[in-house]
Short mmCIF file of C-alpha atoms in Angstrom, two decimals:
data_model
loop_
_atom_site.label_atom_id
_atom_site.label_comp_id
_atom_site.label_asym_id
_atom_site.label_seq_id
_atom_site.Cartn_x
_atom_site.Cartn_y
_atom_site.Cartn_z
CA MET A 1 120.75 152.14 267.21
CA MET A 2 122.42 154.52 264.76
CA ALA A 3 124.06 156.37 267.70
CA LEU A 4 125.35 153.07 269.11
CA CYS A 5 126.87 152.12 265.73
CA CYS A 6 128.59 155.48 265.45
CA THR A 7 129.97 155.13 268.98
CA MET A 8 131.32 151.66 268.20
CA MET A 9 132.99 152.95 265.03
CA LEU A 10 134.69 155.70 266.99
CA MET A 11 135.93 153.21 269.55
CA ALA A 12 137.20 150.71 266.96
CA ALA A 13 140.92 150.81 266.28
CA LYS A 14 142.04 152.11 262.92
CA VAL A 15 144.78 149.45 263.02
CA ASN A 16 145.21 146.50 265.37
CA LYS A 17 147.29 144.00 263.43
CA PHE A 18 150.67 142.32 263.18
CA PHE A 19 153.46 143.37 260.85
CA THR A 20 156.58 141.42 259.93
CA ILE A 21 159.91 143.03 259.17
CA ASN A 22 163.27 141.51 258.31
CA VAL A 23 166.07 142.59 260.63
CA ASN A 24 169.60 141.24 260.16
CA GLY A 25 168.25 138.40 258.03
CA LYS A 26 165.58 137.28 260.53
CA ASN A 27 161.83 137.90 260.32
CA ARG A 28 160.51 139.71 263.40
CA THR A 29 156.93 140.66 264.25
CA TYR A 30 155.19 143.40 266.17
CA LEU A 31 151.58 144.32 266.89
CA LEU A 32 150.66 147.84 265.81
CA TYR A 33 147.79 149.70 267.46
CA VAL A 34 146.64 152.94 265.82
CA PRO A 35 143.50 154.56 267.26
CA ASN A 36 140.90 156.30 265.11
CA ASN A 37 141.87 159.69 266.50
CA VAL A 38 145.58 159.29 265.78
CA LYS A 39 147.36 162.63 265.50
CA ALA A 40 148.91 163.75 262.20
CA SER A 41 152.36 163.55 263.73
CA ALA A 42 151.81 161.00 266.48
CA PRO A 43 153.79 160.06 269.58
CA LEU A 44 154.78 156.39 269.82
CA VAL A 45 154.97 154.11 272.85
CA ILE A 46 156.86 150.84 272.46
CA SER A 47 155.67 148.37 275.12
CA LEU A 48 157.75 145.26 275.82
CA HIS A 49 156.35 142.04 277.27
CA GLY A 50 158.02 139.96 279.95
CA ALA A 51 159.72 136.57 279.64
CA GLY A 52 157.27 134.08 278.20
CA GLY A 53 155.03 136.81 276.84
CA GLN A 54 153.06 136.10 273.70
CA VAL A 55 151.59 139.18 272.05
CA THR A 56 148.08 138.86 270.62
CA THR A 57 145.58 141.43 269.39
CA THR A 58 143.71 141.11 272.70
CA SER A 59 146.56 140.43 275.16
CA HIS A 60 149.68 142.56 275.58
CA ASP A 61 151.37 144.00 278.66
CA PRO A 62 151.85 146.75 279.60
CA ASP A 63 148.59 147.70 277.85
CA PHE A 64 148.09 151.25 276.54
CA ASN A 65 145.24 150.82 274.05
CA SER A 66 142.48 152.56 276.00
CA ILE A 67 144.81 155.47 276.78
CA ALA A 68 145.84 155.69 273.12
CA ASP A 69 142.15 155.83 272.17
CA LYS A 70 141.77 158.86 274.40
CA ASP A 71 144.97 160.73 273.58
CA GLY A 72 145.65 159.78 269.97
CA PHE A 73 149.09 158.16 270.13
CA ILE A 74 150.39 154.96 268.51
CA VAL A 75 151.43 151.83 270.43
CA ALA A 76 153.71 149.03 269.25
CA TYR A 77 153.91 145.67 271.02
CA PRO A 78 156.99 143.86 269.63
CA GLN A 79 157.32 140.10 269.97
CA GLY A 80 160.50 138.76 271.55
CA LEU A 81 162.40 135.75 270.24
CA PRO A 82 162.91 132.44 272.09
CA THR A 83 165.53 133.29 274.70
CA VAL A 84 167.36 131.10 277.21
CA PHE A 85 167.18 132.42 280.78
CA PRO A 86 169.89 130.66 282.84
CA GLY A 87 168.81 132.52 285.97
CA LEU A 88 165.42 130.82 285.60
CA GLY A 89 166.86 127.33 285.49
CA GLY A 90 167.65 127.42 281.78
CA MET A 91 164.06 128.14 280.77
CA GLN A 92 163.63 129.06 277.12
CA ALA A 93 160.80 131.47 276.40
CA PRO A 94 160.01 134.51 274.26
CA GLY A 95 161.96 137.44 275.66
CA TRP A 96 164.70 140.00 275.27
CA THR A 97 168.49 139.87 275.36
CA SER A 98 168.83 142.91 277.58
CA THR A 99 172.63 143.02 277.82
CA GLY A 100 172.88 146.81 278.04
CA GLU A 101 174.73 146.95 274.71
CA GLU A 102 173.72 147.09 271.05
CA ASN A 103 172.45 143.71 269.86
CA PHE A 104 169.88 142.09 267.56
CA ASP A 105 167.01 143.14 269.85
CA THR A 106 168.03 146.80 269.96
CA ASP A 107 168.34 146.62 266.15
CA PHE A 108 164.82 145.18 265.97
CA LEU A 109 163.25 147.86 268.14
CA LYS A 110 164.94 150.62 266.15
CA ALA A 111 163.64 148.99 262.96
CA VAL A 112 160.12 148.92 264.42
CA VAL A 113 160.28 152.71 264.80
CA GLU A 114 161.37 153.15 261.18
CA ASP A 115 158.73 150.75 259.86
CA ILE A 116 155.91 152.52 261.70
CA ASP A 117 157.20 155.94 260.68
CA ALA A 118 156.96 154.87 257.02
CA LYS A 119 153.28 153.96 257.54
CA TYR A 120 152.16 156.70 259.95
CA PRO A 121 154.48 159.72 260.27
CA LEU A 122 155.66 159.91 263.87
CA ASP A 123 156.62 162.83 266.05
CA ARG A 124 160.28 161.84 266.34
CA GLN A 125 160.65 164.07 269.39
CA ARG A 126 158.06 161.98 271.27
CA LEU A 127 159.09 158.34 271.12
CA TYR A 128 158.91 156.38 274.40
CA CYS A 129 159.89 152.90 275.56
CA CYS A 130 158.63 150.83 278.49
CA GLY A 131 158.32 147.23 279.56
CA PHE A 132 157.33 144.64 282.15
CA SER A 133 159.78 142.24 283.87
CA ASN A 134 162.26 141.11 281.17
CA GLY A 135 160.71 143.87 279.05
CA GLY A 136 161.65 146.29 281.82
CA MET A 137 165.19 144.91 281.69
CA MET A 138 165.19 145.59 277.95
CA THR A 139 163.91 149.10 278.60
CA TYR A 140 167.00 149.80 280.72
CA CYS A 141 169.07 148.42 277.83
CA MET A 142 167.32 150.78 275.40
CA ALA A 143 167.85 153.71 277.76
CA ASN A 144 171.57 152.98 277.63
CA THR A 145 171.88 152.36 273.89
CA CYS A 146 169.12 154.47 272.33
CA SER A 147 168.88 157.67 274.36
CA HIS A 148 169.34 159.52 271.06
CA ILE A 149 166.07 158.03 269.75
CA PHE A 150 163.67 157.78 272.70
CA ALA A 151 162.71 160.76 274.85
CA ALA A 152 161.84 158.92 278.10
CA PHE A 153 161.63 155.43 279.57
CA ALA A 154 159.63 153.45 282.16
CA ALA A 155 159.90 149.97 283.67
CA ILE A 156 157.45 148.00 285.79
CA SER A 157 158.62 144.98 287.80
CA GLY A 158 161.87 144.76 285.85
CA TYR A 159 165.53 145.75 285.94
CA PRO A 160 168.64 143.92 284.64
CA ILE A 161 169.63 140.92 286.78
CA ASN A 162 171.92 137.88 286.57
CA GLU A 163 173.31 137.56 283.03
CA PHE A 164 171.67 140.90 282.14
CA HIS A 165 173.76 143.43 284.03
CA LEU A 166 172.77 147.10 284.21
CA HIS A 167 174.82 149.38 281.96
CA HIS A 168 174.40 153.12 282.51
CA THR A 169 176.76 154.81 280.08
CA SER A 170 174.16 156.42 277.81
CA TRP A 171 174.93 159.28 275.44
CA ARG A 172 172.76 161.64 277.51
CA PRO A 173 170.89 161.71 280.82
CA VAL A 174 167.40 160.20 280.47
CA PRO A 175 164.06 160.70 282.27
CA PHE A 176 163.22 157.35 283.86
CA LEU A 177 160.20 156.05 285.82
CA HIS A 178 160.36 152.76 287.74
CA ILE A 179 157.35 151.00 289.32
CA HIS A 180 157.92 147.98 291.55
CA GLY A 181 155.85 145.94 293.95
CA LYS A 182 157.05 145.63 297.54
CA ALA A 183 155.99 141.98 297.51
CA ASP A 184 157.96 141.12 294.35
CA ASP A 185 160.47 138.42 295.30
CA PHE A 186 160.94 137.24 291.69
CA VAL A 187 162.67 140.31 290.29
CA ARG A 188 163.54 141.32 293.81
CA TYR A 189 162.17 144.56 295.22
CA ALA A 190 165.00 144.58 297.77
CA LEU A 191 167.60 145.25 295.05
CA VAL A 192 165.80 148.12 293.31
CA PRO A 193 167.53 150.83 295.44
CA ASN A 194 170.89 149.81 293.92
CA VAL A 195 169.47 150.40 290.43
CA ILE A 196 167.91 153.70 291.43
CA ASP A 197 171.17 154.91 292.99
CA ASN A 198 173.00 154.18 289.74
CA MET A 199 170.42 156.00 287.63
CA VAL A 200 170.27 158.99 290.00
CA ALA A 201 174.05 159.47 289.90
CA ARG A 202 174.15 158.95 286.14
CA ASN A 203 171.47 161.62 285.72
CA GLY A 204 172.92 164.06 288.24
CA ALA A 205 169.57 164.08 290.07
CA ASN A 206 169.08 165.11 293.67
CA PRO A 207 169.92 161.94 295.68
CA VAL A 208 167.51 162.92 298.47
CA PRO A 209 164.05 162.20 297.07
CA VAL A 210 160.83 164.09 297.64
CA VAL A 211 158.66 161.37 299.15
CA THR A 212 154.87 161.09 298.97
CA THR A 213 153.15 158.20 300.71
CA LYS A 214 149.55 157.05 300.44
CA SER A 215 149.02 154.35 303.04
CA GLY A 216 148.08 150.99 301.59
CA LYS A 217 148.80 152.12 298.02
CA TYR A 218 152.23 153.53 297.24
CA THR A 219 155.33 155.44 298.20
CA LYS A 220 156.44 157.80 295.44
CA ASN A 221 160.09 158.91 295.41
CA VAL A 222 160.93 161.83 293.13
CA TYR A 223 164.66 162.38 292.63
CA GLU A 224 164.43 165.86 291.22
CA ALA A 225 166.46 166.93 288.20
CA GLY A 226 169.72 168.73 288.76
CA GLU A 227 171.36 171.13 286.36
CA GLY A 228 171.67 169.51 282.94
CA GLY A 229 169.79 166.32 283.87
CA PHE A 230 166.36 164.76 284.33
CA PRO A 231 164.44 163.30 287.27
CA ILE A 232 164.27 159.66 288.29
CA ILE A 233 160.93 158.58 289.77
CA PHE A 234 160.47 155.39 291.78
CA TYR A 235 157.06 154.05 292.87
CA GLU A 236 157.08 151.41 295.63
CA ILE A 237 153.68 149.71 295.47
CA ASP A 238 152.06 148.22 298.57
CA GLY A 239 150.77 144.65 298.19
CA MET A 240 152.02 144.26 294.62
CA GLY A 241 154.00 141.21 293.56
CA HIS A 242 155.48 140.52 290.13
CA SER A 243 152.87 142.09 287.89
CA PRO A 244 152.58 144.16 284.68
CA PHE A 245 149.87 146.40 286.12
CA THR A 246 148.74 148.06 289.32
CA ASN A 247 145.95 150.49 290.14
CA ASN A 248 147.84 151.60 293.26
CA THR A 249 149.29 154.77 291.73
CA GLU A 250 147.97 158.31 291.99
CA ASP A 251 146.35 157.80 288.56
CA ASN A 252 144.79 154.45 289.58
CA SER A 253 146.61 152.88 286.63
CA SER A 254 150.30 152.18 286.18
CA SER A 255 149.95 152.53 282.40
CA GLN A 256 148.33 155.94 282.81
CA THR A 257 151.11 156.94 285.22
CA MET A 258 153.71 155.96 282.65
CA TRP A 259 151.94 157.88 279.89
CA ASN A 260 151.58 160.96 282.10
CA PHE A 261 155.31 160.78 282.79
CA PHE A 262 156.17 160.37 279.12
CA GLN A 263 154.11 163.36 278.04
CA GLN A 264 156.38 165.72 279.98
CA TYR A 265 159.44 164.99 277.80
CA THR A 266 160.62 165.45 274.24
CA LEU A 267 163.87 164.28 272.74
CA ASP A 268 165.09 167.84 272.26
CA ALA A 269 164.62 168.78 275.93
CA PRO A 270 167.78 170.62 277.03
CA CYS A 271 170.35 168.56 278.92
CA ASP A 272 174.11 168.31 279.42
CA THR A 273 175.27 165.47 277.17
CA THR A 274 178.79 165.74 278.58
CA MET A 275 177.63 164.84 282.12
CA LYS A 276 178.29 161.14 282.76
CA TRP A 277 178.24 160.85 286.55
CA ARG A 278 177.25 163.46 289.14
CA PRO A 279 176.52 161.83 292.53
CA ARG A 280 175.99 165.07 294.52
CA ILE A 281 177.10 163.41 297.76
CA GLU A 282 177.28 166.74 299.62
CA THR A 283 173.49 167.18 299.37
CA GLU A 284 171.94 168.00 302.75
CA GLY A 285 170.24 164.95 304.25
CA TYR A 286 172.20 162.45 302.12
CA ASP A 287 174.29 159.75 303.80
CA PRO A 288 176.89 158.55 301.27
CA LYS A 289 178.00 155.66 303.50
CA SER A 290 174.58 154.01 303.18
CA HIS A 291 174.83 154.23 299.39
CA GLY A 292 178.11 152.42 298.81
CA TRP A 293 180.65 155.15 299.62
CA THR A 294 183.63 154.98 301.95
CA ILE A 295 184.05 158.40 303.56
CA ASN A 296 186.82 159.65 305.90
CA ALA A 297 188.27 156.23 306.71
CA ARG A 298 191.86 156.81 307.87
CA THR A 299 193.66 158.34 304.88
CA THR A 300 190.78 157.60 302.50
CA LEU A 301 188.91 160.83 301.91
CA LEU A 302 186.36 159.05 299.74
CA ARG A 303 186.04 155.88 297.68
CA PHE A 304 183.32 154.48 295.44
CA GLY A 305 183.18 151.31 293.35
CA VAL A 306 183.22 147.64 294.32
CA ASP A 307 183.99 144.33 292.65
CA GLN A 308 180.99 142.37 291.42
CA ASN A 309 179.43 140.00 293.94
CA THR A 310 176.94 137.89 292.02
CA SER A 311 176.28 135.29 294.70
CA ASP A 312 174.55 137.78 296.98
CA ASN A 313 173.01 140.34 294.66
CA GLN A 314 172.09 138.72 291.32
CA ASN A 315 174.73 140.90 289.63
CA VAL A 316 172.98 144.07 290.84
CA TYR A 317 175.15 146.59 292.68
CA ARG A 318 176.14 150.24 292.72
CA SER A 319 178.88 150.94 290.20
CA LEU A 320 180.86 153.56 288.33
CA GLN A 321 180.94 152.81 284.60
CA PHE A 322 182.57 154.18 281.46
CA LYS A 323 182.87 153.15 277.85
CA THR A 324 185.52 154.16 275.34
CA GLY A 325 185.98 157.91 275.41
CA LYS A 326 187.81 160.90 276.83
CA TYR A 327 186.67 162.28 280.17
CA LYS A 328 187.48 164.69 282.96
CA LEU A 329 187.04 164.31 286.71
CA CYS A 330 185.97 167.57 288.34
CA PHE A 331 185.65 168.46 292.02
CA HIS A 332 186.14 171.27 294.52
CA SER A 333 188.33 170.83 297.60
CA GLU A 334 188.86 172.86 300.75
CA GLY A 335 191.31 172.52 303.63
CA GLU A 336 194.85 173.41 304.63
CA ALA A 337 196.67 174.96 301.69
CA ASP A 338 199.88 172.94 302.09
CA LYS A 339 198.06 169.59 301.89
CA THR A 340 197.49 167.39 298.84
CA ILE A 341 194.93 164.89 297.59
CA ARG A 342 195.94 161.79 295.64
CA VAL A 343 193.40 160.85 292.99
CA LYS A 344 193.00 157.45 291.36
CA ILE A 345 190.43 155.91 289.02
CA GLU A 346 191.10 152.23 288.36
CA LYS A 347 189.28 149.64 286.29
CA LEU A 348 187.77 146.66 288.10
CA THR A 349 186.88 144.57 285.04
CA GLY A 350 188.86 143.17 282.11
CA GLN A 351 192.26 144.82 281.84
CA LYS A 352 192.59 146.08 285.40
CA ASN A 353 194.46 149.33 285.06
CA ALA A 354 194.45 152.86 286.38
CA VAL A 355 193.05 155.37 283.90
CA LEU A 356 193.82 158.30 286.22
CA SER A 357 196.53 158.69 288.87
CA ASP A 358 197.46 162.18 289.99
CA THR A 359 198.12 164.39 293.01
CA VAL A 360 196.58 167.84 293.41
CA ALA A 361 196.93 170.63 295.96
CA VAL A 362 194.05 171.18 298.36
CA GLY A 363 192.02 174.30 297.70
CA GLY A 364 189.89 175.29 294.71
CA ASP A 365 188.47 173.60 291.65
CA VAL A 366 190.13 170.61 289.99
CA SER A 367 189.74 169.21 286.47
CA LEU A 368 191.72 166.05 285.63
CA PRO A 369 191.47 164.45 282.16
CA PHE A 370 191.61 160.70 281.53
CA GLU A 371 190.94 158.30 278.69
CA VAL A 372 189.17 154.93 278.38
CA ASN A 373 190.10 153.03 275.23
CA ASP A 374 189.03 149.41 275.80
CA GLY A 375 185.23 149.52 275.76
CA TRP A 376 182.71 149.33 278.57
CA GLY A 377 183.94 148.64 282.09
CA GLU A 378 183.40 149.26 285.80
CA TYR A 379 185.71 151.41 287.90
CA ARG A 380 186.67 152.51 291.39
CA ILE A 381 187.42 156.12 292.28
CA THR A 382 189.60 156.87 295.34
CA LEU A 383 190.68 160.18 296.84
CA LEU A 384 193.38 159.95 299.54
CA ARG A 385 194.65 162.62 301.94
CA ASP A 386 198.18 162.93 303.29
CA ASN A 387 197.25 161.66 306.77
CA LYS A 388 194.11 160.63 308.58
CA ASN A 389 193.88 163.84 310.62
CA ASP A 390 193.84 166.21 307.64
CA ASN A 391 190.64 168.24 307.64
CA ASN A 392 190.00 168.22 303.88
CA THR A 393 186.60 168.26 302.18
CA VAL A 394 185.53 167.52 298.62
CA SER A 395 182.32 168.64 296.91
CA ASN A 396 180.79 168.96 293.45
CA ILE A 397 182.43 165.75 292.27
CA GLY A 398 181.46 164.75 288.76
CA ILE A 399 182.72 163.11 285.59
CA TYR A 400 182.12 164.62 282.17
CA SER A 401 183.10 163.73 278.63
CA LEU A 402 185.61 166.08 277.06
CA THR A 403 184.62 168.25 274.15
CA ASP A 404 186.58 167.91 270.92
CA GLU A 405 188.28 171.23 271.66
CA GLU A 406 189.31 170.08 275.14
CA SER A 407 190.63 166.69 274.08
CA ALA A 408 192.62 168.09 271.15
CA SER A 409 194.99 169.90 273.49
CA ILE A 410 195.57 167.03 275.96
CA SER A 411 198.11 164.22 275.92
CA PHE A 412 196.82 161.24 277.89
CA PRO A 413 199.22 159.05 279.93
CA THR A 414 199.11 155.26 279.86
CA PHE A 415 199.24 152.98 282.90
CA PRO A 416 200.19 149.31 283.47
CA THR A 417 197.39 146.78 283.06
CA THR A 418 196.50 143.54 284.80
CA ASP A 419 194.16 141.10 283.10
CA SER A 420 191.19 139.95 285.16
CA THR A 421 190.86 136.16 285.27
CA SER A 422 187.69 135.98 287.36
CA SER A 423 184.37 134.75 286.03
CA PHE A 424 181.21 133.73 287.87
CA ASP A 425 178.72 131.03 287.07
CA LEU A 426 175.03 131.85 287.31
CA LEU A 427 174.91 130.66 290.91
CA GLY A 428 177.45 133.35 291.74
CA ARG A 429 180.38 130.96 292.27
CA PRO A 430 183.79 132.28 291.17
CA VAL A 431 185.47 130.47 288.26
CA GLU A 432 189.18 131.16 288.06
CA GLY A 433 190.82 131.49 284.66
CA GLN A 434 189.03 130.81 281.40
CA PRO A 435 185.92 128.61 281.95
CA THR A 436 186.43 125.17 280.41
CA HIS A 437 182.85 123.82 280.58
CA HIS A 438 180.03 124.66 278.22
CA GLY A 439 177.56 127.17 279.60
CA ILE A 440 176.82 130.81 280.34
CA TYR A 441 179.04 132.83 282.64
CA ILE A 442 179.22 136.38 283.97
CA ARG A 443 182.63 137.87 283.18
CA ASN A 444 183.42 141.52 283.84
CA GLY A 445 179.74 142.21 284.42
CA ARG A 446 178.72 140.74 281.04
CA LYS A 447 176.99 137.59 279.91
CA THR A 448 179.41 135.31 278.00
CA VAL A 449 178.67 131.97 276.35
CA ASN A 450 181.27 129.18 276.46
CA ARG A 451 180.42 126.78 273.63
#
């Protein structure tokens, strides 16, 4: 009996209770789970529920408590606020405003970290964020806005859709794990490859994955890290619908798989913070045309970037994105020495303007600076040859932020702008000009509210 009591005491949580903090004038709550064997400087996992989720001391998804008991880390389960989901017929339910930009929910989650750290000193190099469904959407938002705080991220059955459009302009590359059921037609499995393509190019990972398949359970795609970046891992789960958990991973637990992934990374892991986009389209075995690229079409040497098409793809598509900053486009070209390549990067959202327009000689390495000064946006890159029969090739294409030393010596040109007047309603129908009716619209890839 005494042995049983001791065992129960060891298994009991040191803390399993709610805390309330005030963030931007509003009281917000989170459930804190601290195991008995918590480490002196503990890792932290923040786990975000899906739309409609109600956190209790006995119910919270994704659930990490038993793993925390074993490995001595802290888990926080924040509670989302009532949120309107137009893509779900206007349903209002607890959830997350996963816009991809800083907002009251990103402020809340950062405040949760600080509040816990004041109670139980954290290992600030080992903070991790994950979520299910709308919580997975919010995880992508946190990866974009808080890559300087969290070391790695994971999503299950969730990525930004509809009014929550994926932004991938983070300060640094990030390790990211995505788990999705092949039978999920709610947050559609069919659109996940678009998200993965965006994250792979953002991270500079190898676009040809190492694939492991276990029949009836999963297909694991590992997009291995390139120089200066981190891997992207995508599990496709057989027989799984829209769910916060599956035992069809190599660890027989999706939560364990996420924790095993997290443990490999610390915030100070070396990476190239200047790298913003490195698609590696010349990789052997990679077919750029099947991933949104136009290649060798008449005088077009290559082109990437399309206008949004919300009616078909729930606002999920491959895109090239930048936010305010100074950048350089780099690539290597080969071909006849007397030929040229015309280079253009033009904005597709908001003020539609070219941020780069130049002509370079074929042969050797190229570095072309450009500047974005009007916030986040989506872009198209085009490289044109003199005529369709020119035998020119381009490799090692990438976009990097300029260092302070580089930008100090450069004068950036300005180009004419054209204001975009296109919006879409949440059924994907175009709305020309400024919307006049009350409601929520997608404009330039962002959720906007017309009151």
